[in-house]
Each structure stands twice: as C-alpha cells, then as structure tokens.
Amino acid sequence: MGIRWKGKGAEAKALADPMSKIVSQLKCSLIEYDSRGLLSGFSVLIEANEEQTGLFNRTCFGRRNITTEKDKQWFQLSMEEAFYLSYMLKCIKVVGEDNCPTNDDELWKYAISKRNNFPNLFKAYSHLRMKNWVVRAGSQYGVDFVAYPHHPTLVHSEYAVLILSVEDDNSNGRLRVWLDFHCTLRLCGSVAKTLLVLHIDKNCSAATSPSCLESCLVEERTVTRWNPEQSRENQTTVQKEPSN
C-alpha cells in the first residue's frame, strides 16, 4: 500500500530525524543514568527524567503514566520492550520484587512463565525493531503487532503483523483455513494495512535461555488480496459494438 504520511512536511521531519538516531540517544541516556525498571506483572515500570521522557515518547517505547511529579515521569514498558532494552541494547537493568537486579536468564524465564509464546513474540518484535520499525501492540486489529515506518504522529502504520511458529505447528490456530485468511485480509484492507506474517523457526532449539534467539530464523511473508484489475495484460476497456 505504500507509506502514508500524515500531513505536509511529515516525510521531511522523519528523514531529518531517523529512528535509529533517536534510539541511540535513548540508549546513551539510559546507560548514563544507570536506569532500572521494576517488574510489575507482565510489564516493567521505569522512571524517566525530562530528557528521557522526550526520548521515550519519540522512540515509542512504553506508555507514559500520568503522575503529579513535574521533574520525573514513569513509563510502562511491555515485556518485549523491556527485554529489548535490557538484553539487546544493554541499557537498562530490570529489578524484581525483592529489589534485586535480574539477569538475562532470570528475566527470560519469568517472561515465559507469564506467557509461554514470549520467545516467538520477542523474536518477531526484535526482528522488526532492529530494522528501525516502530512496533506497537496490534490487539485492536486482531494481530500481534502493528509496524510504523516512523513515529505514529508522522505516519500511519504500514503492516499488521501476525506471528506463526514452525515448531509449535501454529498452536494459536490462526490462518489455518482460507476463511481465516479472508477475514484477516478484509480487516487489514479496511484499515489500509498490509498483512505481514512472520514465521519463526527455532531450528529445534529449546527456548530455555535467550541464547536460543541466535539460532532462530524469521521468514517474512506479505499477504494481499488478489485484485483482478491488476492482473490484466490489457487495461483498456472493451467497447461493445452498437447493435443494428
């Protein structure tokens, strides 16, 4: 469908301020202040100063929690976002209920205990984030994630992302029959998004630690409805001969 920018000048703003640059600034700031997040169910709460608040907003990591404090704000990170910042970018530490930092293996096992398909979700999330896509929850569209080329204030989301696993034999039951494809594609079409299916192949590696991510493969497939108008060799309209 192509990138749909929001308003005049949105594309220029995005090009002048690439997402990779903003994420790098956030990473440096979090490392400088030795930032720590607090486990809270299946999310992580992290305190942010004024500079970090702006960077969190610009990179679309987490959701801001409104507080009465002027100098400090709190952001609620999803488990995928928190683990990405902790494991992939190495810029935050996550603290458990005992107020002690958790290592990568402990946080990984905790996440799986809360949601057994976390390895697939995180692999898909990190796969897109490493390509500088802005990744947000997609539950309102019936998918796992939605992917934006840049900040949502500048551009509409381009992809509705579904995650399927080879080893789990598509245990979530989605897209098993053609009716599922048609329903999902119609929904994506109605909101002007392309369906992106990510097939996660763990290569038979047990997901007991985050090191299994190195052997995981991600296969990308975009699925669109067939448009007969785009498949004709001759686009001219056939004129009927007038009857005598």
PDB file of C-alpha atoms in Angstrom:
ATOM      1  CA  MET A   1       0.000   0.000   0.000  1.00  0.00           C
ATOM      2  CA  GLY A   2       2.977   2.285   0.464  1.00  0.00           C
ATOM      3  CA  ILE A   3       3.884   4.780   3.162  1.00  0.00           C
ATOM      4  CA  ARG A   4       1.049   7.134   4.109  1.00  0.00           C
ATOM      5  CA  TRP A   5       2.443  10.263   5.732  1.00  0.00           C
ATOM      6  CA  LYS A   6       0.305  12.422   7.976  1.00  0.00           C
ATOM      7  CA  GLY A   7       0.214  15.946   6.667  1.00  0.00           C
ATOM      8  CA  LYS A   8       2.553  18.161   4.737  1.00  0.00           C
ATOM      9  CA  GLY A   9       6.162  18.036   5.862  1.00  0.00           C
ATOM     10  CA  ALA A  10       5.833  14.765   7.815  1.00  0.00           C
ATOM     11  CA  GLU A  11       8.181  12.872   5.493  1.00  0.00           C
ATOM     12  CA  ALA A  12      10.824  15.597   5.710  1.00  0.00           C
ATOM     13  CA  LYS A  13      10.665  15.556   9.514  1.00  0.00           C
ATOM     14  CA  ALA A  14      11.116  11.783   9.584  1.00  0.00           C
ATOM     15  CA  LEU A  15      14.083  11.894   7.201  1.00  0.00           C
ATOM     16  CA  ALA A  16      15.723  14.644   9.241  1.00  0.00           C
ATOM     17  CA  ASP A  17      15.330  12.675  12.476  1.00  0.00           C
ATOM     18  CA  PRO A  18      15.804   8.936  11.709  1.00  0.00           C
ATOM     19  CA  MET A  19      14.522   6.449  14.274  1.00  0.00           C
ATOM     20  CA  SER A  20      17.915   4.754  14.592  1.00  0.00           C
ATOM     21  CA  LYS A  21      19.435   8.060  15.757  1.00  0.00           C
ATOM     22  CA  ILE A  22      16.740   8.670  18.386  1.00  0.00           C
ATOM     23  CA  VAL A  23      17.001   5.106  19.758  1.00  0.00           C
ATOM     24  CA  SER A  24      20.769   5.561  20.031  1.00  0.00           C
ATOM     25  CA  GLN A  25      20.236   8.766  22.034  1.00  0.00           C
ATOM     26  CA  LEU A  26      17.809   6.963  24.361  1.00  0.00           C
ATOM     27  CA  LYS A  27      20.292   4.126  24.832  1.00  0.00           C
ATOM     28  CA  CYS A  28      23.109   6.519  25.791  1.00  0.00           C
ATOM     29  CA  SER A  29      20.892   8.407  28.243  1.00  0.00           C
ATOM     30  CA  LEU A  30      19.655   5.242  29.964  1.00  0.00           C
ATOM     31  CA  ILE A  31      23.203   3.923  30.313  1.00  0.00           C
ATOM     32  CA  GLU A  32      24.462   7.270  31.656  1.00  0.00           C
ATOM     33  CA  TYR A  33      21.858   7.310  34.435  1.00  0.00           C
ATOM     34  CA  ASP A  34      22.107   3.559  35.173  1.00  0.00           C
ATOM     35  CA  SER A  35      18.354   3.268  34.624  1.00  0.00           C
ATOM     36  CA  ARG A  36      16.396   0.470  36.283  1.00  0.00           C
ATOM     37  CA  GLY A  37      12.943  -0.886  35.643  1.00  0.00           C
ATOM     38  CA  LEU A  38      10.633  -2.536  38.151  1.00  0.00           C
ATOM     39  CA  LEU A  39       8.811  -5.755  37.287  1.00  0.00           C
ATOM     40  CA  SER A  40       5.043  -5.354  37.545  1.00  0.00           C
ATOM     41  CA  GLY A  41       3.114  -8.363  36.307  1.00  0.00           C
ATOM     42  CA  PHE A  42       3.835  -8.744  32.593  1.00  0.00           C
ATOM     43  CA  SER A  43       5.237  -5.256  32.227  1.00  0.00           C
ATOM     44  CA  VAL A  44       8.080  -3.138  33.575  1.00  0.00           C
ATOM     45  CA  LEU A  45       7.803   0.330  35.128  1.00  0.00           C
ATOM     46  CA  ILE A  46      10.724   2.686  34.586  1.00  0.00           C
ATOM     47  CA  GLU A  47      11.334   6.163  35.931  1.00  0.00           C
ATOM     48  CA  ALA A  48      12.413   8.816  33.423  1.00  0.00           C
ATOM     49  CA  ASN A  49      13.855  12.285  33.768  1.00  0.00           C
ATOM     50  CA  GLU A  50      12.860  15.144  31.478  1.00  0.00           C
ATOM     51  CA  GLU A  51      15.339  14.221  28.738  1.00  0.00           C
ATOM     52  CA  GLN A  52      14.421  10.535  28.813  1.00  0.00           C
ATOM     53  CA  THR A  53      10.709  11.355  28.789  1.00  0.00           C
ATOM     54  CA  GLY A  54      11.151  13.112  25.468  1.00  0.00           C
ATOM     55  CA  LEU A  55      13.238  10.251  24.076  1.00  0.00           C
ATOM     56  CA  PHE A  56      10.781   7.571  25.234  1.00  0.00           C
ATOM     57  CA  ASN A  57       7.989   9.482  23.523  1.00  0.00           C
ATOM     58  CA  ARG A  58       9.956   9.980  20.309  1.00  0.00           C
ATOM     59  CA  THR A  59      11.040   6.332  20.088  1.00  0.00           C
ATOM     60  CA  CYS A  60       7.622   4.964  21.107  1.00  0.00           C
ATOM     61  CA  PHE A  61       8.964   2.766  23.870  1.00  0.00           C
ATOM     62  CA  GLY A  62       6.346   2.215  26.562  1.00  0.00           C
ATOM     63  CA  ARG A  63       3.334   4.237  27.577  1.00  0.00           C
ATOM     64  CA  ARG A  64       3.528   7.231  29.858  1.00  0.00           C
ATOM     65  CA  ASN A  65       1.844   7.003  33.250  1.00  0.00           C
ATOM     66  CA  ILE A  66       0.454  10.340  34.362  1.00  0.00           C
ATOM     67  CA  THR A  67       1.813  11.456  37.759  1.00  0.00           C
ATOM     68  CA  THR A  68       1.892  14.659  39.797  1.00  0.00           C
ATOM     69  CA  GLU A  69       5.698  14.840  39.650  1.00  0.00           C
ATOM     70  CA  LYS A  70       6.971  17.507  37.264  1.00  0.00           C
ATOM     71  CA  ASP A  71      10.645  16.527  37.049  1.00  0.00           C
ATOM     72  CA  LYS A  72      10.165  12.765  36.786  1.00  0.00           C
ATOM     73  CA  GLN A  73       7.776  10.585  34.849  1.00  0.00           C
ATOM     74  CA  TRP A  74       7.027   6.872  34.776  1.00  0.00           C
ATOM     75  CA  PHE A  75       6.711   4.727  31.669  1.00  0.00           C
ATOM     76  CA  GLN A  76       5.124   1.299  31.458  1.00  0.00           C
ATOM     77  CA  LEU A  77       7.084  -0.969  29.129  1.00  0.00           C
ATOM     78  CA  SER A  78       5.703  -4.162  27.658  1.00  0.00           C
ATOM     79  CA  MET A  79       7.808  -7.237  28.379  1.00  0.00           C
ATOM     80  CA  GLU A  80       9.039  -7.248  24.766  1.00  0.00           C
ATOM     81  CA  GLU A  81      10.118  -3.607  25.047  1.00  0.00           C
ATOM     82  CA  ALA A  82      11.795  -4.104  28.427  1.00  0.00           C
ATOM     83  CA  PHE A  83      13.690  -7.199  27.313  1.00  0.00           C
ATOM     84  CA  TYR A  84      14.761  -5.445  24.127  1.00  0.00           C
ATOM     85  CA  LEU A  85      16.233  -2.546  26.101  1.00  0.00           C
ATOM     86  CA  SER A  86      17.767  -4.906  28.648  1.00  0.00           C
ATOM     87  CA  TYR A  87      19.055  -7.773  26.503  1.00  0.00           C
ATOM     88  CA  MET A  88      19.539  -6.320  23.027  1.00  0.00           C
ATOM     89  CA  LEU A  89      20.598  -2.734  23.805  1.00  0.00           C
ATOM     90  CA  LYS A  90      22.070  -3.403  27.271  1.00  0.00           C
ATOM     91  CA  CYS A  91      20.869  -0.031  28.533  1.00  0.00           C
ATOM     92  CA  ILE A  92      18.571  -0.849  31.484  1.00  0.00           C
ATOM     93  CA  LYS A  93      18.511  -3.270  34.379  1.00  0.00           C
ATOM     94  CA  VAL A  94      15.252  -4.862  35.492  1.00  0.00           C
ATOM     95  CA  VAL A  95      14.655  -5.231  39.227  1.00  0.00           C
ATOM     96  CA  GLY A  96      12.454  -7.946  40.694  1.00  0.00           C
ATOM     97  CA  GLU A  97      10.058  -7.795  43.636  1.00  0.00           C
ATOM     98  CA  ASP A  98      12.999  -8.361  46.006  1.00  0.00           C
ATOM     99  CA  ASN A  99      14.586  -5.142  44.673  1.00  0.00           C
ATOM    100  CA  CYS A 100      17.498  -7.130  43.229  1.00  0.00           C
ATOM    101  CA  PRO A 101      18.503  -6.874  39.554  1.00  0.00           C
ATOM    102  CA  THR A 102      17.570  -9.857  37.421  1.00  0.00           C
ATOM    103  CA  ASN A 103      19.980 -11.308  34.894  1.00  0.00           C
ATOM    104  CA  ASP A 104      19.008 -12.133  31.317  1.00  0.00           C
ATOM    105  CA  ASP A 105      18.181 -15.780  32.021  1.00  0.00           C
ATOM    106  CA  GLU A 106      16.014 -14.945  35.036  1.00  0.00           C
ATOM    107  CA  LEU A 107      14.047 -12.284  33.168  1.00  0.00           C
ATOM    108  CA  TRP A 108      13.641 -14.635  30.189  1.00  0.00           C
ATOM    109  CA  LYS A 109      12.244 -17.448  32.350  1.00  0.00           C
ATOM    110  CA  TYR A 110       9.969 -15.004  34.168  1.00  0.00           C
ATOM    111  CA  ALA A 111       8.534 -13.772  30.881  1.00  0.00           C
ATOM    112  CA  ILE A 112       7.908 -17.323  29.646  1.00  0.00           C
ATOM    113  CA  SER A 113       6.203 -18.209  32.935  1.00  0.00           C
ATOM    114  CA  LYS A 114       3.739 -15.389  32.283  1.00  0.00           C
ATOM    115  CA  ARG A 115       3.267 -16.075  28.559  1.00  0.00           C
ATOM    116  CA  ASN A 116       4.566 -19.283  27.006  1.00  0.00           C
ATOM    117  CA  ASN A 117       4.789 -17.834  23.482  1.00  0.00           C
ATOM    118  CA  PHE A 118       7.047 -14.991  24.630  1.00  0.00           C
ATOM    119  CA  PRO A 119      10.082 -16.338  22.683  1.00  0.00           C
ATOM    120  CA  ASN A 120       8.158 -16.025  19.404  1.00  0.00           C
ATOM    121  CA  LEU A 121       6.756 -12.616  20.306  1.00  0.00           C
ATOM    122  CA  PHE A 122      10.136 -11.252  21.299  1.00  0.00           C
ATOM    123  CA  LYS A 123      11.959 -12.658  18.280  1.00  0.00           C
ATOM    124  CA  ALA A 124       9.409 -11.009  15.989  1.00  0.00           C
ATOM    125  CA  TYR A 125       9.497  -7.743  17.965  1.00  0.00           C
ATOM    126  CA  SER A 126      13.302  -7.523  17.999  1.00  0.00           C
ATOM    127  CA  HIS A 127      13.469  -8.535  14.317  1.00  0.00           C
ATOM    128  CA  LEU A 128      11.366  -5.505  13.360  1.00  0.00           C
ATOM    129  CA  ARG A 129      12.907  -3.084  15.868  1.00  0.00           C
ATOM    130  CA  MET A 130      16.411  -3.895  14.653  1.00  0.00           C
ATOM    131  CA  LYS A 131      15.220  -2.804  11.208  1.00  0.00           C
ATOM    132  CA  ASN A 132      14.122   0.517  12.767  1.00  0.00           C
ATOM    133  CA  TRP A 133      10.391  -0.134  12.585  1.00  0.00           C
ATOM    134  CA  VAL A 134       8.280   1.294  15.401  1.00  0.00           C
ATOM    135  CA  VAL A 135       6.409  -1.702  16.819  1.00  0.00           C
ATOM    136  CA  ARG A 136       3.211  -1.341  18.831  1.00  0.00           C
ATOM    137  CA  ALA A 137       0.576  -3.749  20.132  1.00  0.00           C
ATOM    138  CA  GLY A 138      -1.905  -4.830  17.470  1.00  0.00           C
ATOM    139  CA  SER A 139      -4.737  -6.309  19.522  1.00  0.00           C
ATOM    140  CA  GLN A 140      -7.211  -3.666  18.324  1.00  0.00           C
ATOM    141  CA  TYR A 141      -6.740  -5.023  14.786  1.00  0.00           C
ATOM    142  CA  GLY A 142      -6.743  -8.705  15.767  1.00  0.00           C
ATOM    143  CA  VAL A 143      -2.994  -9.142  15.180  1.00  0.00           C
ATOM    144  CA  ASP A 144       0.121  -9.354  17.355  1.00  0.00           C
ATOM    145  CA  PHE A 145       1.777  -6.081  16.369  1.00  0.00           C
ATOM    146  CA  VAL A 146       1.460  -3.129  14.027  1.00  0.00           C
ATOM    147  CA  ALA A 147       4.589  -1.676  12.441  1.00  0.00           C
ATOM    148  CA  TYR A 148       5.182   2.002  11.644  1.00  0.00           C
ATOM    149  CA  PRO A 149       7.981   3.345   9.408  1.00  0.00           C
ATOM    150  CA  HIS A 150       8.462   6.178  11.919  1.00  0.00           C
ATOM    151  CA  HIS A 151       6.622   7.858  14.796  1.00  0.00           C
ATOM    152  CA  PRO A 152       2.813   7.390  14.675  1.00  0.00           C
ATOM    153  CA  THR A 153       2.279  11.154  14.753  1.00  0.00           C
ATOM    154  CA  LEU A 154       4.057  11.406  11.397  1.00  0.00           C
ATOM    155  CA  VAL A 155       2.932   8.306   9.550  1.00  0.00           C
ATOM    156  CA  HIS A 156       0.230   5.645   9.550  1.00  0.00           C
ATOM    157  CA  SER A 157       1.180   2.060  10.399  1.00  0.00           C
ATOM    158  CA  GLU A 158       2.082   0.106   7.276  1.00  0.00           C
ATOM    159  CA  TYR A 159       1.895  -3.513   8.443  1.00  0.00           C
ATOM    160  CA  ALA A 160      -0.408  -5.613  10.594  1.00  0.00           C
ATOM    161  CA  VAL A 161       1.870  -8.351  11.924  1.00  0.00           C
ATOM    162  CA  LEU A 162       0.907 -11.941  12.725  1.00  0.00           C
ATOM    163  CA  ILE A 163       3.396 -14.362  14.272  1.00  0.00           C
ATOM    164  CA  LEU A 164       3.358 -18.065  13.454  1.00  0.00           C
ATOM    165  CA  SER A 165       5.727 -20.725  14.742  1.00  0.00           C
ATOM    166  CA  VAL A 166       7.009 -23.675  12.751  1.00  0.00           C
ATOM    167  CA  GLU A 167       7.799 -25.870  15.765  1.00  0.00           C
ATOM    168  CA  ASP A 168       4.548 -25.133  17.587  1.00  0.00           C
ATOM    169  CA  ASP A 169       2.554 -26.171  14.493  1.00  0.00           C
ATOM    170  CA  ASN A 170       0.670 -22.878  14.636  1.00  0.00           C
ATOM    171  CA  SER A 171      -0.700 -23.706  18.087  1.00  0.00           C
ATOM    172  CA  ASN A 172      -2.601 -20.409  18.216  1.00  0.00           C
ATOM    173  CA  GLY A 173      -4.838 -21.760  15.447  1.00  0.00           C
ATOM    174  CA  ARG A 174      -4.711 -18.665  13.247  1.00  0.00           C
ATOM    175  CA  LEU A 175      -4.710 -18.745   9.457  1.00  0.00           C
ATOM    176  CA  ARG A 176      -5.349 -22.485   9.356  1.00  0.00           C
ATOM    177  CA  VAL A 177      -8.237 -22.237   6.904  1.00  0.00           C
ATOM    178  CA  TRP A 178      -8.974 -19.925   3.989  1.00  0.00           C
ATOM    179  CA  LEU A 179     -11.792 -18.274   5.901  1.00  0.00           C
ATOM    180  CA  ASP A 180      -9.239 -17.007   8.408  1.00  0.00           C
ATOM    181  CA  PHE A 181      -7.156 -15.542   5.588  1.00  0.00           C
ATOM    182  CA  HIS A 182     -10.145 -13.800   4.031  1.00  0.00           C
ATOM    183  CA  CYS A 183     -11.359 -12.340   7.329  1.00  0.00           C
ATOM    184  CA  THR A 184      -7.892 -11.132   8.319  1.00  0.00           C
ATOM    185  CA  LEU A 185      -7.173  -9.658   4.906  1.00  0.00           C
ATOM    186  CA  ARG A 186     -10.517  -7.877   4.793  1.00  0.00           C
ATOM    187  CA  LEU A 187      -9.853  -6.359   8.208  1.00  0.00           C
ATOM    188  CA  CYS A 188      -6.351  -5.267   7.169  1.00  0.00           C
ATOM    189  CA  GLY A 189      -7.701  -3.808   3.945  1.00  0.00           C
ATOM    190  CA  SER A 190     -10.405  -1.863   5.760  1.00  0.00           C
ATOM    191  CA  VAL A 191      -7.752  -0.090   7.861  1.00  0.00           C
ATOM    192  CA  ALA A 192      -5.302   0.306   4.946  1.00  0.00           C
ATOM    193  CA  LYS A 193      -2.633  -2.075   6.248  1.00  0.00           C
ATOM    194  CA  THR A 194      -0.704  -4.902   4.622  1.00  0.00           C
ATOM    195  CA  LEU A 195      -0.734  -8.251   6.419  1.00  0.00           C
ATOM    196  CA  LEU A 196       2.805  -9.293   7.334  1.00  0.00           C
ATOM    197  CA  VAL A 197       3.159 -12.892   8.535  1.00  0.00           C
ATOM    198  CA  LEU A 198       6.377 -13.712  10.398  1.00  0.00           C
ATOM    199  CA  HIS A 199       7.192 -17.425  10.556  1.00  0.00           C
ATOM    200  CA  ILE A 200       9.533 -18.156  13.467  1.00  0.00           C
ATOM    201  CA  ASP A 201      11.799 -21.192  13.058  1.00  0.00           C
ATOM    202  CA  LYS A 202      13.726 -22.067  16.227  1.00  0.00           C
ATOM    203  CA  ASN A 203      15.764 -24.738  14.421  1.00  0.00           C
ATOM    204  CA  CYS A 204      14.757 -27.225  17.128  1.00  0.00           C
ATOM    205  CA  SER A 205      16.481 -25.155  19.817  1.00  0.00           C
ATOM    206  CA  ALA A 206      14.918 -25.248  23.266  1.00  0.00           C
ATOM    207  CA  ALA A 207      13.805 -21.812  24.412  1.00  0.00           C
ATOM    208  CA  THR A 208      15.269 -22.246  27.882  1.00  0.00           C
ATOM    209  CA  SER A 209      17.509 -19.179  27.636  1.00  0.00           C
ATOM    210  CA  PRO A 210      17.731 -16.079  25.418  1.00  0.00           C
ATOM    211  CA  SER A 211      20.764 -17.586  23.677  1.00  0.00           C
ATOM    212  CA  CYS A 212      18.280 -19.597  21.575  1.00  0.00           C
ATOM    213  CA  LEU A 213      17.444 -16.371  19.725  1.00  0.00           C
ATOM    214  CA  GLU A 214      20.730 -16.577  17.833  1.00  0.00           C
ATOM    215  CA  SER A 215      19.640 -19.752  16.027  1.00  0.00           C
ATOM    216  CA  CYS A 216      16.095 -18.553  15.309  1.00  0.00           C
ATOM    217  CA  LEU A 217      15.198 -17.712  11.746  1.00  0.00           C
ATOM    218  CA  VAL A 218      12.451 -15.320  10.707  1.00  0.00           C
ATOM    219  CA  GLU A 219      10.696 -15.697   7.371  1.00  0.00           C
ATOM    220  CA  GLU A 220       8.709 -12.678   6.220  1.00  0.00           C
ATOM    221  CA  ARG A 221       5.647 -13.048   4.037  1.00  0.00           C
ATOM    222  CA  THR A 222       3.243 -10.317   2.990  1.00  0.00           C
ATOM    223  CA  VAL A 223      -0.253 -11.472   2.111  1.00  0.00           C
ATOM    224  CA  THR A 224      -2.601  -9.383  -0.022  1.00  0.00           C
ATOM    225  CA  ARG A 225      -5.953  -9.917  -1.686  1.00  0.00           C
ATOM    226  CA  TRP A 226      -5.845 -10.710  -5.377  1.00  0.00           C
ATOM    227  CA  ASN A 227      -7.024  -7.806  -7.476  1.00  0.00           C
ATOM    228  CA  PRO A 228      -8.059  -8.926 -10.974  1.00  0.00           C
ATOM    229  CA  GLU A 229      -7.752  -5.346 -12.259  1.00  0.00           C
ATOM    230  CA  GLN A 230      -4.002  -5.502 -11.588  1.00  0.00           C
ATOM    231  CA  SER A 231      -3.596  -8.842 -13.356  1.00  0.00           C
ATOM    232  CA  ARG A 232      -4.899  -7.930 -16.812  1.00  0.00           C
ATOM    233  CA  GLU A 233      -2.404  -7.641 -19.607  1.00  0.00           C
ATOM    234  CA  ASN A 234      -4.592  -5.131 -21.435  1.00  0.00           C
ATOM    235  CA  GLN A 235      -6.068  -2.436 -19.187  1.00  0.00           C
ATOM    236  CA  THR A 236      -8.185  -0.861 -21.934  1.00  0.00           C
ATOM    237  CA  THR A 237     -11.922  -1.208 -21.718  1.00  0.00           C
ATOM    238  CA  VAL A 238     -13.510  -3.338 -24.387  1.00  0.00           C
ATOM    239  CA  GLN A 239     -16.138  -1.332 -26.249  1.00  0.00           C
ATOM    240  CA  LYS A 240     -19.301  -3.126 -27.360  1.00  0.00           C
ATOM    241  CA  GLU A 241     -20.286  -2.789 -30.966  1.00  0.00           C
ATOM    242  CA  PRO A 242     -23.561  -0.892 -31.434  1.00  0.00           C
ATOM    243  CA  SER A 243     -26.459  -3.162 -32.381  1.00  0.00           C
ATOM    244  CA  ASN A 244     -28.147  -2.602 -35.732  1.00  0.00           C
TER     245      ASN A 244
END
